[in-house]
mmCIF file of C-alpha atoms in Angstrom:
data_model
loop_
_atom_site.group_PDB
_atom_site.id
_atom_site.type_symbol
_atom_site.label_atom_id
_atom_site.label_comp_id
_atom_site.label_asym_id
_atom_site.label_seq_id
_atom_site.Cartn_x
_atom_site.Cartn_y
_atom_site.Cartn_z
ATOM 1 C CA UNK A 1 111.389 113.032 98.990
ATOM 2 C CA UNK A 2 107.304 112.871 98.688
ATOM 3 C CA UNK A 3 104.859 114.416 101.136
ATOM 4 C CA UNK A 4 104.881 113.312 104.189
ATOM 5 C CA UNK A 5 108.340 111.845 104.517
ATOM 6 C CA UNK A 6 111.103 113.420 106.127
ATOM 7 C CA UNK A 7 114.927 111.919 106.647
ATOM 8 C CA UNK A 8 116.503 111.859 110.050
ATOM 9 C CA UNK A 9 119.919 113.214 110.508
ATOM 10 C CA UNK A 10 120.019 111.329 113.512
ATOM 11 C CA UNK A 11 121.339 107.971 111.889
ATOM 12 C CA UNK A 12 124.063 107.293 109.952
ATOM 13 C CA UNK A 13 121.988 105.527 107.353
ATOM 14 C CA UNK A 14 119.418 108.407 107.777
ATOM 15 C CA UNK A 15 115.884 106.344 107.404
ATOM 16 C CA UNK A 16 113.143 108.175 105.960
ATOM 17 C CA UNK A 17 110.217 108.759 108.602
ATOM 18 C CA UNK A 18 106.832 107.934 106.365
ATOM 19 C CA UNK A 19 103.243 109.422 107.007
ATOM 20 C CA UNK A 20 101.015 107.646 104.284
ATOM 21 C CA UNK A 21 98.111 105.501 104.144
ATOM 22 C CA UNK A 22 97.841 101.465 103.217
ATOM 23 C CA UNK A 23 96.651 101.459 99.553
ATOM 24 C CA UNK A 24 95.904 97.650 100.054
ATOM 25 C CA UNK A 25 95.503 94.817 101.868
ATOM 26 C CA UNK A 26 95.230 91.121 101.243
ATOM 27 C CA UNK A 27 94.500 87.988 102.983
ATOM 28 C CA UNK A 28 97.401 85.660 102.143
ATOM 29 C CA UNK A 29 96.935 82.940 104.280
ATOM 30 C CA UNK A 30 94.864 81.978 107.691
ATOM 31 C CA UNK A 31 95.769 85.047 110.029
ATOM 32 C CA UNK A 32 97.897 86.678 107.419
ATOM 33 C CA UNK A 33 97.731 89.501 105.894
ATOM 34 C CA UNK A 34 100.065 91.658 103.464
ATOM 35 C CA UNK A 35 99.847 95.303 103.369
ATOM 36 C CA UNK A 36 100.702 97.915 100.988
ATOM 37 C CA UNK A 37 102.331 101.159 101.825
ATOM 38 C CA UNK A 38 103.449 103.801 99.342
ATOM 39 C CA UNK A 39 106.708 105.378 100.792
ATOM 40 C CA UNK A 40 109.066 105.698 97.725
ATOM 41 C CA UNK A 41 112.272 107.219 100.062
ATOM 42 C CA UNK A 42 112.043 103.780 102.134
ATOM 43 C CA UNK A 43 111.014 101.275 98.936
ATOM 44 C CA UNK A 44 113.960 102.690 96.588
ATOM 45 C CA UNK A 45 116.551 102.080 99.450
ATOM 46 C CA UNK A 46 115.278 99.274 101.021
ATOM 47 C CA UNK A 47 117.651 95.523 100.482
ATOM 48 C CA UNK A 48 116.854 91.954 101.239
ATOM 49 C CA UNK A 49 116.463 91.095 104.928
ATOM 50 C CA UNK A 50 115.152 94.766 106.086
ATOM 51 C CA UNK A 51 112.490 96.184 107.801
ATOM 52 C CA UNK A 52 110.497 99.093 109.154
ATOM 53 C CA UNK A 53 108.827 100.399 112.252
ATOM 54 C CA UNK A 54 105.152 100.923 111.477
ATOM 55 C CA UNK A 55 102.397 102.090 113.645
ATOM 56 C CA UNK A 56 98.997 103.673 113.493
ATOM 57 C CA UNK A 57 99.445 107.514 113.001
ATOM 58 C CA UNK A 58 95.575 108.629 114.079
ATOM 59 C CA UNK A 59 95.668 106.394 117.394
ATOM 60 C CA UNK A 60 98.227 106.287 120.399
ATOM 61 C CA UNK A 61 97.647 102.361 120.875
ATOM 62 C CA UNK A 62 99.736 100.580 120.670
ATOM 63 C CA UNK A 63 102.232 103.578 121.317
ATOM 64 C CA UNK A 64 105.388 101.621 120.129
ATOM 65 C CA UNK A 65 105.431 100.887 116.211
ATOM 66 C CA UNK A 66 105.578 97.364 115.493
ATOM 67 C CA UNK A 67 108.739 95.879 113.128
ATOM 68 C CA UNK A 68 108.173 94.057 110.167
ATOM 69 C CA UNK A 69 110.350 92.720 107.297
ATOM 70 C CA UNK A 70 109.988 94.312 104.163
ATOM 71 C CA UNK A 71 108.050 91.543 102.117
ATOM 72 C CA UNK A 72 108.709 92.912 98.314
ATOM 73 C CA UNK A 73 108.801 96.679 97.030
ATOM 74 C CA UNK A 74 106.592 97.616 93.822
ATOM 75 C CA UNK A 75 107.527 99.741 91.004
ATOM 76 C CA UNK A 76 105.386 102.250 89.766
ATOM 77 C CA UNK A 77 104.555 102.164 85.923
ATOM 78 C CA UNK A 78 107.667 103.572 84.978
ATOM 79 C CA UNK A 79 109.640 101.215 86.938
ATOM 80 C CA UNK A 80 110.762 103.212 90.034
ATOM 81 C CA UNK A 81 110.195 101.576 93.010
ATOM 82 C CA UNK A 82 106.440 103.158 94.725
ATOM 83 C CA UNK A 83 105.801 101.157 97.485
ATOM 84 C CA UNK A 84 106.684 98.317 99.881
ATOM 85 C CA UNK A 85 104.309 95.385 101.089
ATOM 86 C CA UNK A 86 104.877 94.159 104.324
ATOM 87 C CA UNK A 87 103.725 91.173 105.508
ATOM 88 C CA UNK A 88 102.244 89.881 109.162
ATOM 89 C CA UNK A 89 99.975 87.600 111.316
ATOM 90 C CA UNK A 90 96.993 88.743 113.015
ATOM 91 C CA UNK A 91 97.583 88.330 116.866
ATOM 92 C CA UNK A 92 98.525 91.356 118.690
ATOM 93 C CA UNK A 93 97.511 94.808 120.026
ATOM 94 C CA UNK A 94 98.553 96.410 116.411
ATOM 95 C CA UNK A 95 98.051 93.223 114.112
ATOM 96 C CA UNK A 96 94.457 92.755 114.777
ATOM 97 C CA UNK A 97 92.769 96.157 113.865
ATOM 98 C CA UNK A 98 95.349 96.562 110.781
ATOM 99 C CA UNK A 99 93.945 92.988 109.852
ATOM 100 C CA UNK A 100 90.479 94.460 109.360
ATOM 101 C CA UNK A 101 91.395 98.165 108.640
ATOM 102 C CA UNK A 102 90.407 99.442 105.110
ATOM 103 C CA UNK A 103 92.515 100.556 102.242
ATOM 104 C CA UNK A 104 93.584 104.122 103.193
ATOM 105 C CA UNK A 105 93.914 103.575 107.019
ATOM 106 C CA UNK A 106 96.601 106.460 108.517
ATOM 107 C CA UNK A 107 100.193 104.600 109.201
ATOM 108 C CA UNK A 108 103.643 106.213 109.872
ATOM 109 C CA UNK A 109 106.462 104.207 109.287
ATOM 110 C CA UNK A 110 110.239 104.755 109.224
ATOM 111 C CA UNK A 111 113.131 103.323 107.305
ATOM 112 C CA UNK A 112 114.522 101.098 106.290
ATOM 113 C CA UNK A 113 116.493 99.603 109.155
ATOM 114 C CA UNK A 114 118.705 96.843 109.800
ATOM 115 C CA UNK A 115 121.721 95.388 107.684
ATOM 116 C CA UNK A 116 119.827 93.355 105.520
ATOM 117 C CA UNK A 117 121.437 90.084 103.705
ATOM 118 C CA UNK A 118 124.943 90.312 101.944
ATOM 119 C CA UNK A 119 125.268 88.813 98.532
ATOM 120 C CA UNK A 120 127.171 85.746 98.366
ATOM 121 C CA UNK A 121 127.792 83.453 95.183
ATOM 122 C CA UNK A 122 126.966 80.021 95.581
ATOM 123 C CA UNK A 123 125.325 77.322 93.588
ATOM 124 C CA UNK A 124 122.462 76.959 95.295
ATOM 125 C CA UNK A 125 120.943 79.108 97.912
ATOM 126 C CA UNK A 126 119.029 77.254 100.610
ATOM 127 C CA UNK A 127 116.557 79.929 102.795
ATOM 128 C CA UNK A 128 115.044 78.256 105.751
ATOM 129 C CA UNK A 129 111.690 79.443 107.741
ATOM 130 C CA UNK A 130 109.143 78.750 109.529
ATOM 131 C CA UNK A 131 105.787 80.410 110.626
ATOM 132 C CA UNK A 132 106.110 84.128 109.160
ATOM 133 C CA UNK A 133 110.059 83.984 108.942
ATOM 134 C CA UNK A 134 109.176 83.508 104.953
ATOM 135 C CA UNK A 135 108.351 87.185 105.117
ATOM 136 C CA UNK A 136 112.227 88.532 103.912
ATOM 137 C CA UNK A 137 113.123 85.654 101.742
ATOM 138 C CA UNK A 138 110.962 86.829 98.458
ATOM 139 C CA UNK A 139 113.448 89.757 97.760
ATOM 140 C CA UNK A 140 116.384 88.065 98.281
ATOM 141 C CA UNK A 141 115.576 85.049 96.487
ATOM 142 C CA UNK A 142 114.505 86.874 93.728
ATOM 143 C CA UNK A 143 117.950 88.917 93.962
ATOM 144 C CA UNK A 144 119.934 85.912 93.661
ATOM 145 C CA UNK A 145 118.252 84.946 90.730
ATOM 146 C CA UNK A 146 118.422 87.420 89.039
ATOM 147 C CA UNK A 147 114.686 88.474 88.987
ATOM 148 C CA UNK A 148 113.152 92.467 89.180
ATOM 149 C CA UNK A 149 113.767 94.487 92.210
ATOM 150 C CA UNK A 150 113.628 97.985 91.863
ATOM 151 C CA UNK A 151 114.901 98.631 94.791
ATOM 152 C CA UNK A 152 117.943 96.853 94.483
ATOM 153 C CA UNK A 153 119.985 100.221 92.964
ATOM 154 C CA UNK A 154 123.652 98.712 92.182
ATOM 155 C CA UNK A 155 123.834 95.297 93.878
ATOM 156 C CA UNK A 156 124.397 92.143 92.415
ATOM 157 C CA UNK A 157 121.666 89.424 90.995
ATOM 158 C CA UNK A 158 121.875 86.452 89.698
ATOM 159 C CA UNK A 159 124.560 85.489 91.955
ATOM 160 C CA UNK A 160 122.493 82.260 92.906
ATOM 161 C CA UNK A 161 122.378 79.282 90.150
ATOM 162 C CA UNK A 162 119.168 77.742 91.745
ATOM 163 C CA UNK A 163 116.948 79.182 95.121
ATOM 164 C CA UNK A 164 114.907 77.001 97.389
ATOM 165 C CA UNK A 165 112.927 77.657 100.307
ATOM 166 C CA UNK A 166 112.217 75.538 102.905
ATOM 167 C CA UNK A 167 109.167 76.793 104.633
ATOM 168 C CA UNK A 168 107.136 74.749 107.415
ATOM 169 C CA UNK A 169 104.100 76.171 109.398
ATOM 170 C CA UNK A 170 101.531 74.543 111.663
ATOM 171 C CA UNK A 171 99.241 73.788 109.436
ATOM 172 C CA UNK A 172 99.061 73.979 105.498
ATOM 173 C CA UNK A 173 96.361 76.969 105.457
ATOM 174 C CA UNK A 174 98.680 78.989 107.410
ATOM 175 C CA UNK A 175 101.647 78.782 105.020
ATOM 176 C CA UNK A 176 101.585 82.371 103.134
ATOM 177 C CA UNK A 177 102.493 83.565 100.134
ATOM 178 C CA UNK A 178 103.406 80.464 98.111
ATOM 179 C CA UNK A 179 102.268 82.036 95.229
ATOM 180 C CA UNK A 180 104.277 84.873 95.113
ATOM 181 C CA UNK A 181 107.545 83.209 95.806
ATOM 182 C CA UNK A 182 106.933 79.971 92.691
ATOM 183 C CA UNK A 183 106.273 83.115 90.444
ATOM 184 C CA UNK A 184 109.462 84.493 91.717
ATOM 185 C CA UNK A 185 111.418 81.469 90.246
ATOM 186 C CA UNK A 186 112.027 79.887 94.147
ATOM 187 C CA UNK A 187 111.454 76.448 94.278
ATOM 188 C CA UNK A 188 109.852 75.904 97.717
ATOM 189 C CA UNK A 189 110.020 72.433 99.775
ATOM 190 C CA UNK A 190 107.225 72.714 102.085
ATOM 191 C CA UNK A 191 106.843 70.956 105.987
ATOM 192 C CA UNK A 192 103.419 71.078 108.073
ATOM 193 C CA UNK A 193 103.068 69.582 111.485
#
């Protein structure tokens, strides 16, 4: 456990509670934006297809934290997992100041919650989305490819012989992080209105 991070005995899977800081954030796309959150207790548990509650800690509005799927986690330089980016479109009461807030803006976040995605072997894995529903495929494509996750502690990889995505938006400028998931080793087949 690191400062400023506490574990709840209330839940059974007992999610770390987080006060840090964003130590970046990026635009990825038109109206989106990735952020970059060191909380080590939620990034080495964290699995494919989770997420966190995250909200401003200095400011009571919006008073409810807003969920978002954990995007990737980052390993610090000795390989431990450090950090998890989360990804999410500037529109809201929350979205729009994080959108503009600097690096080391005041955020509490807790745990990592949900069931996530279950391994399955298969030939090909086909991930569908559309809009920011991209935002928990990276992790679990790269999973079933076998690629780097830190955080993935004793699950399986490389339980996937080929990944593709197949990821629509709008409009081409507001399809995000395309990048990211070709370096990944997911093919992506791409639809714009």
């Amino acid at each position: 456990m690191t400062q400023g991070e506490t574990v709840s005995p209330k839940y059974a899977d007992a999610i770390s509670i987080v006060n840090s800081t964003v130590s970046r954030i990026d635009r990825l796309a038109r109206e989106t934006y990735r952020i970059r959150v060191v909380a080590p207790g939620i990034a080495r548990r964290v699995v494919p297809g989770q997420f966190v509650m995250i909200r401003f800690t200095d400011r009571d509005a919006p008073l409810i934290g807003r969920a978002l799927a954990v995007y990737d986690v980052i390993a610090d330089r000795h390989g431990l997992p450090e950090a998890i980016d989360l990804v999410f479109v500037r529109k809201g009461a929350w979205t729009t100041p994080m959108a503009s807030s600097p690096a080391g803006t005041a955020v509490s976040l807790w745990g990592p919650l949900g069931n996530g995605f279950s391994p399955r072997e298969c030939d090909t894995l086909i991930m569908a989305a559309g809009g920011i529903g991209q935002t928990p495929m990276l992790l679990l494509g790269r999973e079933a490819i076998g690629g780097t996750n830190p955080a993935a502690g004793d699950r399986p990889r490389g339980w996937a012989g080929r990944v593709l995505l197949v990821y629509g938006a709008r409009s081409a400028d507001l399809l995000a992080g395309l990048d990211d998931f070709a370096a990944a080793g997911i093919e992506l087949d791409l639809c714009t209105d």
